[in-house]
Structures are given as structure tokens and as C-alpha cells.
mmCIF file of C-alpha atoms and ligand atoms in Angstrom:
data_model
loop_
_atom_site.group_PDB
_atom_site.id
_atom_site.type_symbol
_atom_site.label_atom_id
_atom_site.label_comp_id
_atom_site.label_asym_id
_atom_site.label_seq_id
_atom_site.Cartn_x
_atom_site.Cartn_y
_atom_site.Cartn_z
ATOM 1 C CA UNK A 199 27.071 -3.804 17.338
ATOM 2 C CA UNK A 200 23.626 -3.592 19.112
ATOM 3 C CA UNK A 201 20.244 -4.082 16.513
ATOM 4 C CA UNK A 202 18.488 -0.681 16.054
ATOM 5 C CA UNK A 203 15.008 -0.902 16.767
ATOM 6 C CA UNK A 204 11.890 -1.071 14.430
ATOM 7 C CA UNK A 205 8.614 -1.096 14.635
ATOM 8 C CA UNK A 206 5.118 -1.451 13.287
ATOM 9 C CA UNK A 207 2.245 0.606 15.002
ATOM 10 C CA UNK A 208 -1.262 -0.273 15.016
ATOM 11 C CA UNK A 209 -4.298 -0.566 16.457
ATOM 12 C CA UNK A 210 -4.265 -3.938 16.759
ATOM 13 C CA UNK A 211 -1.388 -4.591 15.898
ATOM 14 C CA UNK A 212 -1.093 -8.354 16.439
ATOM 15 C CA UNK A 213 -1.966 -9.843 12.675
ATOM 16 C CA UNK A 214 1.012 -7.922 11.429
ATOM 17 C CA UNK A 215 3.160 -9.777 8.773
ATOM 18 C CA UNK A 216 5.906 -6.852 8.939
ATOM 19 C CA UNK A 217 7.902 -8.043 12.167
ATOM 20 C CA UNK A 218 8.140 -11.335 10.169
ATOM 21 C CA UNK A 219 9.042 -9.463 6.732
ATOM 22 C CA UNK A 220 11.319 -7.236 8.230
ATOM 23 C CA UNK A 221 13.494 -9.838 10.340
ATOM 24 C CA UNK A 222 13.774 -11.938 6.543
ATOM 25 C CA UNK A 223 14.891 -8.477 5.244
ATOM 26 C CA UNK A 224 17.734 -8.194 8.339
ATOM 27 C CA UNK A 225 18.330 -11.535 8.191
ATOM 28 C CA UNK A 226 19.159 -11.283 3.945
ATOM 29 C CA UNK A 227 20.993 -7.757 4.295
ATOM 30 C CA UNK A 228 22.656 -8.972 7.755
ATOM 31 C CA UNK A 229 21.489 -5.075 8.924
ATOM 32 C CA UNK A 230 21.519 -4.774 12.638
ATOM 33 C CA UNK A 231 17.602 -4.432 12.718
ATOM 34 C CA UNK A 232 15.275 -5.425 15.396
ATOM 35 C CA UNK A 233 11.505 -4.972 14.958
ATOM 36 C CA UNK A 234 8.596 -5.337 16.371
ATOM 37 C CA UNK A 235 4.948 -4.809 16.900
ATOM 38 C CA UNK A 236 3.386 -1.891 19.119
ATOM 39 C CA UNK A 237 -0.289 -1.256 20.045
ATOM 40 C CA UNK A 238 -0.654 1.821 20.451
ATOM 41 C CA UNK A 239 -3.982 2.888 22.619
ATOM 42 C CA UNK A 240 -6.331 4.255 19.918
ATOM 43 C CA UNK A 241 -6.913 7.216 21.701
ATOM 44 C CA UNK A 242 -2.968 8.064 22.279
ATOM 45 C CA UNK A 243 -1.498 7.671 19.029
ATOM 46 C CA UNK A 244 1.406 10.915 19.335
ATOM 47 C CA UNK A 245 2.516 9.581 22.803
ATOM 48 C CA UNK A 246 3.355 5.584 21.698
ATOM 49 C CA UNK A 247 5.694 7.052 18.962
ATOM 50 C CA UNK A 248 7.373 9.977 20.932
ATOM 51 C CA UNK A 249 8.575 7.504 23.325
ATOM 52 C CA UNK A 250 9.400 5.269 21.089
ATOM 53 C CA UNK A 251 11.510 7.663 19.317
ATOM 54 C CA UNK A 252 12.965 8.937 22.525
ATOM 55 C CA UNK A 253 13.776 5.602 23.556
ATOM 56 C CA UNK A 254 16.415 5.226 20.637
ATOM 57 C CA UNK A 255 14.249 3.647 17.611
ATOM 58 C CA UNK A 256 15.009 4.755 14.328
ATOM 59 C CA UNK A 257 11.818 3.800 12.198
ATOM 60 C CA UNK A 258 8.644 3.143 12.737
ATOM 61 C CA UNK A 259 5.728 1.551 10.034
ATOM 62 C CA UNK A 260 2.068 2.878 10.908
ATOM 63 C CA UNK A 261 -0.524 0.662 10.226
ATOM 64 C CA UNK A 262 -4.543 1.188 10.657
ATOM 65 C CA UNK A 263 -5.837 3.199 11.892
ATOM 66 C CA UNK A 264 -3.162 5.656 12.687
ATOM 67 C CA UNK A 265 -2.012 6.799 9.534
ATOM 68 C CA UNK A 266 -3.452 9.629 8.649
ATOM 69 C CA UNK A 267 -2.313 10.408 12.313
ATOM 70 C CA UNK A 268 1.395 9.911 11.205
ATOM 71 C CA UNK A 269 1.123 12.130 8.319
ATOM 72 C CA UNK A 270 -0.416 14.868 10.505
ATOM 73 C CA UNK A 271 2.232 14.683 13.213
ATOM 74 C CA UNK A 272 5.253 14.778 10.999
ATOM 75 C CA UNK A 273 6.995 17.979 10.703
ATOM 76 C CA UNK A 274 8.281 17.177 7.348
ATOM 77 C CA UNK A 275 6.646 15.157 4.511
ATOM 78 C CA UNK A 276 8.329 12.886 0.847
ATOM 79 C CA UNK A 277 6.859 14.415 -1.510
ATOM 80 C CA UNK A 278 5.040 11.123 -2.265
ATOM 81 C CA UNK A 279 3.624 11.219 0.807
ATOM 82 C CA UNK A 280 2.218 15.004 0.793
ATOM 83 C CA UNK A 281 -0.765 14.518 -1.236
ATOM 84 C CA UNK A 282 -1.200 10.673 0.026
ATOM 85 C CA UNK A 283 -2.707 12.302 3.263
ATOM 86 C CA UNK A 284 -1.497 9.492 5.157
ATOM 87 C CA UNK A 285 1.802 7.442 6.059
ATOM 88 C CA UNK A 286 3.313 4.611 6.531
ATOM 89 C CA UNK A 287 6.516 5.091 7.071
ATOM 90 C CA UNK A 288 8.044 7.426 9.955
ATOM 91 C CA UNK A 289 11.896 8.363 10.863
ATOM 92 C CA UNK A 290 13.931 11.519 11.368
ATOM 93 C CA UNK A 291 15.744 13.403 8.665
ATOM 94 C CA UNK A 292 19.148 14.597 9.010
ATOM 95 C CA UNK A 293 18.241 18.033 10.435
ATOM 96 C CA UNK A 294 16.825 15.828 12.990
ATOM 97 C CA UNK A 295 12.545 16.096 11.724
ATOM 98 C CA UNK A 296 10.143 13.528 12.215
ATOM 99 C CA UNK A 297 9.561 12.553 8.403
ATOM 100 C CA UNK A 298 6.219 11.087 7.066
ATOM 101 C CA UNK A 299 7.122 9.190 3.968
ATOM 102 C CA UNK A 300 4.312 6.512 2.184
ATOM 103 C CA UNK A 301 5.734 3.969 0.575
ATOM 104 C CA UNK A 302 2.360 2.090 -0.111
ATOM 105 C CA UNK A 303 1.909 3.304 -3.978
ATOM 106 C CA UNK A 304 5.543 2.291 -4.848
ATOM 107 C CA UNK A 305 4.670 -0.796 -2.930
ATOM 108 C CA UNK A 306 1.821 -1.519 -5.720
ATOM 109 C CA UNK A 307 3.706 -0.165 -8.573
ATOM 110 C CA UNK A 308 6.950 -2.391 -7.797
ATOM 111 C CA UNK A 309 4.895 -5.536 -7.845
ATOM 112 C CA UNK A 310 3.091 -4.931 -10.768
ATOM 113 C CA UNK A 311 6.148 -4.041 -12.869
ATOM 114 C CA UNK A 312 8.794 -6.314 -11.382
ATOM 115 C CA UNK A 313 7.235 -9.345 -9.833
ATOM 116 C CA UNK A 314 4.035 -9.645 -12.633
ATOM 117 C CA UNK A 315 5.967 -7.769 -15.735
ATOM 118 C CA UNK A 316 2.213 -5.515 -16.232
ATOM 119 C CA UNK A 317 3.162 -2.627 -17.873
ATOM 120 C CA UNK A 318 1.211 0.569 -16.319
ATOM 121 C CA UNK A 319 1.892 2.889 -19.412
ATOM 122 C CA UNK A 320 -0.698 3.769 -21.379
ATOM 123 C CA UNK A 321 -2.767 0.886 -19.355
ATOM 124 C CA UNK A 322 -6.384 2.072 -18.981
ATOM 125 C CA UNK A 323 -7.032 0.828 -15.211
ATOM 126 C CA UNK A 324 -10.114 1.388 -12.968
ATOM 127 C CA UNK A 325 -9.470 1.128 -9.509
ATOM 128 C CA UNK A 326 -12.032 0.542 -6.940
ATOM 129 C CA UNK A 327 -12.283 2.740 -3.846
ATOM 130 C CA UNK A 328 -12.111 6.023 -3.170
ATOM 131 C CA UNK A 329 -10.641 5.240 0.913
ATOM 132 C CA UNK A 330 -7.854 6.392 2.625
ATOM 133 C CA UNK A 331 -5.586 3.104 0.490
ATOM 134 C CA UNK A 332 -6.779 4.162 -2.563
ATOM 135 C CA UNK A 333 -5.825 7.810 -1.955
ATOM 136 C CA UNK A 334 -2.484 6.281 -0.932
ATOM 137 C CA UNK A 335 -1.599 4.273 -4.025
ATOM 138 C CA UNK A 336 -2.830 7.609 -7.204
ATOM 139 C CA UNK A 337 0.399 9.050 -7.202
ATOM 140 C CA UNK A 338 2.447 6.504 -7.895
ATOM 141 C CA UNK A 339 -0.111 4.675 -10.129
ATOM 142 C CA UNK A 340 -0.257 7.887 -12.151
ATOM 143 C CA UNK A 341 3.235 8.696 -12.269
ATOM 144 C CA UNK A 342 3.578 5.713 -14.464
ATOM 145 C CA UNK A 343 1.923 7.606 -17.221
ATOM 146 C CA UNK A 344 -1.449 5.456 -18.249
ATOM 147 C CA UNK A 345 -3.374 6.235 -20.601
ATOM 148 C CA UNK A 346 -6.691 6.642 -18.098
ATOM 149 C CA UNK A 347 -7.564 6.096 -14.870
ATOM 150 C CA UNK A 348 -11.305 5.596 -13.381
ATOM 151 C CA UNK A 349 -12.249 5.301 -9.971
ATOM 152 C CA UNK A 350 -14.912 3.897 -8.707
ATOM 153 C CA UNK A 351 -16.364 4.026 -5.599
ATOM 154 C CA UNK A 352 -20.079 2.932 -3.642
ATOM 155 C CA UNK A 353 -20.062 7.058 -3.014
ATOM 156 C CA UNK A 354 -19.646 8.496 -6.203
ATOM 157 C CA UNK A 355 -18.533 11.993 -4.742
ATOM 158 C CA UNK A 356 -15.568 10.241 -2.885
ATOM 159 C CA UNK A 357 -14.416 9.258 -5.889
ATOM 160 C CA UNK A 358 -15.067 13.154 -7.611
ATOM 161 C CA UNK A 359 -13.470 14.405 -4.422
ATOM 162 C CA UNK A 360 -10.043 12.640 -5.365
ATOM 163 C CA UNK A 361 -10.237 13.222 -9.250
ATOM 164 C CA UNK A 362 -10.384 17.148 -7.983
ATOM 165 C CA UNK A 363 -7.577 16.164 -5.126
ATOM 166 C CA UNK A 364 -5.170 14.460 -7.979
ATOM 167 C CA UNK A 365 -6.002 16.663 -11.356
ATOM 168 C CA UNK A 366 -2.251 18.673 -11.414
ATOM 169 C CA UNK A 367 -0.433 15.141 -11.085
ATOM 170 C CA UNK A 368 -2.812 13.359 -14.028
ATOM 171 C CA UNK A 369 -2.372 16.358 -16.382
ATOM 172 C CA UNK A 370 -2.608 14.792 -19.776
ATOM 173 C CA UNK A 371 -3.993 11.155 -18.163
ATOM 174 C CA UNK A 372 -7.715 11.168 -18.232
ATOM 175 C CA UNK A 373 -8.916 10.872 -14.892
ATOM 176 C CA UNK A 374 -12.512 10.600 -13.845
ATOM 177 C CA UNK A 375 -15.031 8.904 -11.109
ATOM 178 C CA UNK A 376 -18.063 6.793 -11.430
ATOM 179 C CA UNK A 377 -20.283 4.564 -9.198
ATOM 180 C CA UNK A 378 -19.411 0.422 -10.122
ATOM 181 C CA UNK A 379 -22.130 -0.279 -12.412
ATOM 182 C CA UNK A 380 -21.077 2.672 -14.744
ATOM 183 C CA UNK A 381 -17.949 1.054 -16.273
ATOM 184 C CA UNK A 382 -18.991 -1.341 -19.069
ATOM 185 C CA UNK A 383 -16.087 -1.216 -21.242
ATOM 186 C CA UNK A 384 -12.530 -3.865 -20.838
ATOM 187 C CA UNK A 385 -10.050 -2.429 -18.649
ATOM 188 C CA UNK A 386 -6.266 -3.592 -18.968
ATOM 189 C CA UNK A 387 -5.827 -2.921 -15.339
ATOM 190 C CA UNK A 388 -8.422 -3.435 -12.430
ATOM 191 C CA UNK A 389 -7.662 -2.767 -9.002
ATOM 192 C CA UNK A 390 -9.548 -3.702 -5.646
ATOM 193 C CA UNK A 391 -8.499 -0.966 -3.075
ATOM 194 C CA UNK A 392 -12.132 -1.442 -1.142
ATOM 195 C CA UNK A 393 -12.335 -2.760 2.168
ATOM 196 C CA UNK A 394 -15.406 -4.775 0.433
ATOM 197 C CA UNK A 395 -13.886 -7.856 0.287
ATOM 198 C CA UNK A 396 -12.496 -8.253 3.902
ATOM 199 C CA UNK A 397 -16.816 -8.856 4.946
ATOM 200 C CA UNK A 398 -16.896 -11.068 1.818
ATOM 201 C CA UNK A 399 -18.889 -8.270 -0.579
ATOM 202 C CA UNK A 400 -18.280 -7.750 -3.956
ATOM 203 C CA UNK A 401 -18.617 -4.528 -5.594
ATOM 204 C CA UNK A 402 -21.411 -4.475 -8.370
ATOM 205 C CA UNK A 403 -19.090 -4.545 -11.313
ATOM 206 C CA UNK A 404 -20.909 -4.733 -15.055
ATOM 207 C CA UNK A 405 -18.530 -8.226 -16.006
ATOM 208 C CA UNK A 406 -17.984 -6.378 -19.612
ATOM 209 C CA UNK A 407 -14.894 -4.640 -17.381
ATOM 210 C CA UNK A 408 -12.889 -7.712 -18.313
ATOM 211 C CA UNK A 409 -11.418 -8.988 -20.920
ATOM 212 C CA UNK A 410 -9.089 -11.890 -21.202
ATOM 213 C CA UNK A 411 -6.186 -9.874 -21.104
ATOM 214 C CA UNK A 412 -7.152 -8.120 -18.173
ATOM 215 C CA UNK A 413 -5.146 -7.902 -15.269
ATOM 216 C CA UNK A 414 -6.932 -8.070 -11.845
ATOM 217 C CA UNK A 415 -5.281 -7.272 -8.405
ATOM 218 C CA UNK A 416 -6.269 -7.072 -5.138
ATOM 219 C CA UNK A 417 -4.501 -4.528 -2.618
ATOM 220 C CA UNK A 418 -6.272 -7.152 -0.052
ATOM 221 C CA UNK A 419 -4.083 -10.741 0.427
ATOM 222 C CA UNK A 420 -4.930 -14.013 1.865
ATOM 223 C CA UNK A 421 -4.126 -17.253 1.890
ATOM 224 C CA UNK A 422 -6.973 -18.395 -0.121
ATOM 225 C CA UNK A 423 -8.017 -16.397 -3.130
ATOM 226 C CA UNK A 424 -10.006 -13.446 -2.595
ATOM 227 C CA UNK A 425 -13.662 -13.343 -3.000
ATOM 228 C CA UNK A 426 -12.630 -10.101 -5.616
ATOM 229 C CA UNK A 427 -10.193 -12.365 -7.669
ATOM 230 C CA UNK A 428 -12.338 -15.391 -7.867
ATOM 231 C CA UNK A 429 -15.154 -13.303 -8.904
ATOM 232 C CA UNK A 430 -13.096 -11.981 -11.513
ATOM 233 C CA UNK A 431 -11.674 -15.811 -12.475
ATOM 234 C CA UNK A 432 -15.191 -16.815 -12.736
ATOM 235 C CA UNK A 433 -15.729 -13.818 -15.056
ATOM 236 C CA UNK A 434 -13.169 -14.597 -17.775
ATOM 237 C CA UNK A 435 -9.954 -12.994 -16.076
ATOM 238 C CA UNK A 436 -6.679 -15.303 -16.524
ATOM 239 C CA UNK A 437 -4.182 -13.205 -14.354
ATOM 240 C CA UNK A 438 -5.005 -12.138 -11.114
ATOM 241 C CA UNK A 439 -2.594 -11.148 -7.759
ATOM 242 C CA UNK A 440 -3.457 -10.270 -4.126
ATOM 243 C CA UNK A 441 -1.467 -7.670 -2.325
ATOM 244 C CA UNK A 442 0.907 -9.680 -0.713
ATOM 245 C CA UNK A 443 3.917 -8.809 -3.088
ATOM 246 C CA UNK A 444 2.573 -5.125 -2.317
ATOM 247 C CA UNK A 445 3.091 -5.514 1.426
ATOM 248 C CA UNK A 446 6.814 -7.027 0.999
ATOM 249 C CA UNK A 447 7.875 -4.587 -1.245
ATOM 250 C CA UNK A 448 6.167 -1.275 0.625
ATOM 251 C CA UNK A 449 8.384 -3.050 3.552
ATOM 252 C CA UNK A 450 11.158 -3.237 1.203
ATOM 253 C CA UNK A 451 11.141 0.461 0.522
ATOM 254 C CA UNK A 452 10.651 1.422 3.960
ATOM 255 C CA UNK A 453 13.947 -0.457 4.826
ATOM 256 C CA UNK A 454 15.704 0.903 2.139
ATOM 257 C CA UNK A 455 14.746 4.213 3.633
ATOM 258 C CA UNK A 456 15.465 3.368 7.070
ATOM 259 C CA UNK A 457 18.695 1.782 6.437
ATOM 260 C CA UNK A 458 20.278 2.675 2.744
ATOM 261 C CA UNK A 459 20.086 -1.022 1.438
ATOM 262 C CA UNK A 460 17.376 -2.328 -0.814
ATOM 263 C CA UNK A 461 16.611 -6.266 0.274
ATOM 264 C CA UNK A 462 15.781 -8.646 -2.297
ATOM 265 C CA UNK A 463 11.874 -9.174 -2.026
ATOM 266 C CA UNK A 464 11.141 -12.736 -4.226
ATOM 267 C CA UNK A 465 12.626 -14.677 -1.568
ATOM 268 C CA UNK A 466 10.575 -12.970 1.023
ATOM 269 C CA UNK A 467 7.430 -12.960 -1.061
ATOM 270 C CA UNK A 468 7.925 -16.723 -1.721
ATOM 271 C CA UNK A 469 8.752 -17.253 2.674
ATOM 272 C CA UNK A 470 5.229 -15.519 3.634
ATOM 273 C CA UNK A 471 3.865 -18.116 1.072
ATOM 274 C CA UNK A 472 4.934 -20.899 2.464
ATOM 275 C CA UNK A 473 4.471 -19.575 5.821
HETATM 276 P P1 ATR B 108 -9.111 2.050 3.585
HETATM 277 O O1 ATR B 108 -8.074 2.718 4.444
HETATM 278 O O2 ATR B 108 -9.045 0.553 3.587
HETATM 279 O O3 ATR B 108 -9.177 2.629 2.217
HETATM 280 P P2 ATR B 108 -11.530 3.507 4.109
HETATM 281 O O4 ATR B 108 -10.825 4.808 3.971
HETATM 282 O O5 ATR B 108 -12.541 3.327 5.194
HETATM 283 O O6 ATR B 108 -10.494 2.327 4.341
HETATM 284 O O7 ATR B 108 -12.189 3.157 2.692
HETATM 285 C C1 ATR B 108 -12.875 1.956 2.461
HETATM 286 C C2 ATR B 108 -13.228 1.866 0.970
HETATM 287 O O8 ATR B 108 -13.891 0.617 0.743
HETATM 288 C C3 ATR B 108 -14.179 2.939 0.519
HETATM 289 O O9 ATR B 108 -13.966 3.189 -0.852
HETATM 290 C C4 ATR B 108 -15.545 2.270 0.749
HETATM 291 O O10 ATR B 108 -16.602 2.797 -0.003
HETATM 292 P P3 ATR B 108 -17.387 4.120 0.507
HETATM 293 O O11 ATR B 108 -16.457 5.266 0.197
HETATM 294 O O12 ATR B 108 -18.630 4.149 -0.297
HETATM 295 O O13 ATR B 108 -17.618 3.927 1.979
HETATM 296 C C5 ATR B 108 -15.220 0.872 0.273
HETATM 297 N N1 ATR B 108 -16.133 -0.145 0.826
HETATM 298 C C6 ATR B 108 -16.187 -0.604 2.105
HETATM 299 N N2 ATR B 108 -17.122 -1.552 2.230
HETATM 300 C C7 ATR B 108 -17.694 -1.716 1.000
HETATM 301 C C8 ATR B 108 -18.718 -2.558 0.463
HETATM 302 N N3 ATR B 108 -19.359 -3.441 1.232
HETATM 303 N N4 ATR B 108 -19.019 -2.439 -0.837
HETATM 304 C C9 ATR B 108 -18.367 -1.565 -1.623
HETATM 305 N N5 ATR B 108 -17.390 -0.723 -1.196
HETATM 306 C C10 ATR B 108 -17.054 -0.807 0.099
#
């Protein structure tokens, strides 16, 4: 049998760990997948995955900065994805629709439960960012039934703007927004969803967010420690996790999608380690 094609879309595109994650996932499952990694010119997003979808590929992954642009030009949206306002996933149902699905949230949620053992319910967590990944992750993260969540954000009315956008889903969860100095109590949970750290800035946090059962994690990886986690080592916090289980096991879920079978992600979390 011939692979089916894959692929991640971006603008660039080049960095991409998911052509690497993906051929670990075929190579575990023994799937006939092939995938790769497609710039698509920024200003001709619609075209790079019509013909990629005409040309016989099955799935596609949408990477910055197209995917709000995926989620618009789907004619059918999971319901996970609907209020996400942006995908990362793309493929056609069986009625033959191009399908938006985001599998980032469950991508966060997974590796907090399974790969760290933090429990989410009745965790009070702050999350940081109000962006188009933190917008991507509140479902999920509030599906899991904590007992609050606060977001903050530099621009406070970011943050208001998705406590209005996510109010039905959080029904009994208290849900509210704040600027980063107004938190001053211990979290259980904090997460980094702010581009901050990628230009080396910390947001202004009041260090009283911590305690020494806190759990820290940044939706940003790297090879060395983030400059979010090792601010919040040097504050007191004993457990902290970048997002690289989160990006193996978003992939995970898209495969499963894509092809019915669930790959084993510890392996391929412990590979991109050592890579
Ligand atoms: P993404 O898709 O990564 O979420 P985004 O939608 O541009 O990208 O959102 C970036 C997030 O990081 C926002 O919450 C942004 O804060 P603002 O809403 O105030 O712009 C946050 N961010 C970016 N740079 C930051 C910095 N230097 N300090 C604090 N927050 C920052």
C-alpha cells in the first residue's frame, strides 16, 4: 500500500517538530503515513490547502499564523473547535466536508493528567494570556471542572473579552480576568500561554501566586528551561513542565483523528528529548 499524505502548514514552516513526531507516530502504529512540511505564502493561505487536498492528502496540521484561517475556511467545525476560533487540525468528514477540529486544549489537558498526574478538578489555575493559544486551550481546561479559573493578560479587556466569550461552558466554575500584578493569592495551577517568553519577558507576576505545591507550565518548550519556569523555580515552585508533551500529544490526537489509532506518546516525548 502507498503512504497517505500529511502535512503541517505554516508560515514558516521550517522549525516544525510535527514531520518528526508524526513519522515516530507511523513508524510505532506502522500506519501508511507520510508527512511533511508546507509553506504556505502568507497571503494565499485557502489555495496551499485546496491543492493539497485535491492532490490526494488526507490531513493537514495548521500552524501560525494560519489558524484562525483554517477554522474560517472549514465548512464544518468539532465542537471543541467552534468556540476555539481557530484550528489545528483539518480533514474531510464522511459526507465529504472540510472539518476544522483543535486538538490543542486536549493536547494540554492530556499532559497534565497523564504524563504529570496534576489533577485539574477543583484546581484553582490562572493562566496567562488572553491570545489566540490561550483562547484555544479554555474549553478543554474548563471541561475538567476546576474550581476557578483567572486569566490574566497585559490588556486586561482581552482577558474580559474571553471570560464573556467562555461564561455558558464555566457555568458553576468561577471565571474572571485581571491584569498580572492583580493575583496575589497561591494558585495550584499556573499556566504561561503568552508569547512573552519567546523575546525573553516575563510577565509582572506578584511571586505570592506560588506556593510550593504549585504547578507551573509553560505552553512554550525548549531545550533549555524557559525564562517563565526558571522564574518560577527561583520563586519557590518545585514542579514545572514546558509544552513539549503538549505538542506530542495535540499530534497524537490529530492522528488518532486522521487515522482511527491512538499512538503511544512517552516514547515520542522521551525521542524529541533526546533529539
Ligand atoms: P498566540 O497565538 O501565541 O496566543 P497572540 O494571539 O498574538 O499569539 O497572543 C499573544 C499573547 O501573549 C497575548 O496575551 C499578549 O498580550 P496582549 O494581549 O496584551 O498583547 C501576550 N504577550 C505578548 N508579548 C508579551 C509581553 N512582552 N509581555 C506580556 N504579555 C505578552
Amino acid at each position: 500500500m502507498s503512504d497517505e499524505r500529511y502535512a503541517v502548514v505554516g508560515h514558516p514552516v521550517n522549525h516544525s517538530k510535527s514531520p518528526r513526531i508524526h513519522s515516530l507516530f507511523a513508524r510505532q502504529t506502522g500506519e501508511p503515513v507520510e508527512y511533511t512540511a508546507i509553506q504556505a505564502p502568507l497571503d494565499d493561505f485557502a489555495a496551499t490547502v485546496q491543492q493539497f487536498f485535491a492532490g490526494g492528502g488526507q490531513g493537514l496540521n495548521i500552524t501560525v499564523p494560519f489558524k484562525e484561517q483554517a477554522w474560517e475556511l472549514a465548512q464544518c467545525r468539532a465542537p471543541r473547535a467552534q468556540k476555539a476560533g481557530a484550528a489545528n487540525t483539518l480533514y474531510h468528514n464522511r459526507e465529504g466536508q472540510l472539518t476544522a477540529d483543535n486538538t490543542d486544549g486536549h493536547g494540554l489537558v492530556q499532559d497534565l493528567l497523564d504524563n504529570h498526574g496534576v489533577q485539574l478538578k477543583g484546581a484553582r489555575i490562572l493562566i496567562l494570556g488572553a491570545g489566540g493559544a490561550v483562547r484555544g486551550v479554555l474549553g478543554p481546561v474548563l471541561e475538567q471542572m476546576p474550581a476557578s479559573l483567572t486569566i490574566a493578560n497585559r490588556t486586561v479587556a482581552k482577558a474580559d473579552a474571553l471570560v464573556a466569550l467562555f461564561a455558558d461552558e464555566a457555568g458553576a466554575i468561577s471565571l474572571s480576568a485581571c491584569g498580572f500584578g492583580a493575583p496575589d493569592q497561591p494558585f495550584d495551577v499556573i499556566i504561561n500561554g503568552t508569547s512573552a517568553s519567546l523575546q525573553g519577558n516575563l510577565p509582572p507576576l506578584c511571586a505570592n501566586v506560588m506556593a510550593a505545591n504549585t504547578v507551573v507550565y509553560d505552553m512554550m518548550y525548549s531545550s533549555q528551561t524557559t525564562t517563565f519556569n526558571q522564574w518560577a523555580l527561583n520563586n519557590g515552585a518545585v514542579r514545572v513542565f514546558d509544552g513539549l508533551g503538549m505538542l506530542v500529544e495535540q499530534a497524537a490526537e490529530s492522528f488518532r483523528i486522521w487515522r482511527g489509532v491512538r499512538p503511544e506518546t512517552a516514547p515520542v516525548i522521551d525521542a524529541l528529548r533526546n533529539d
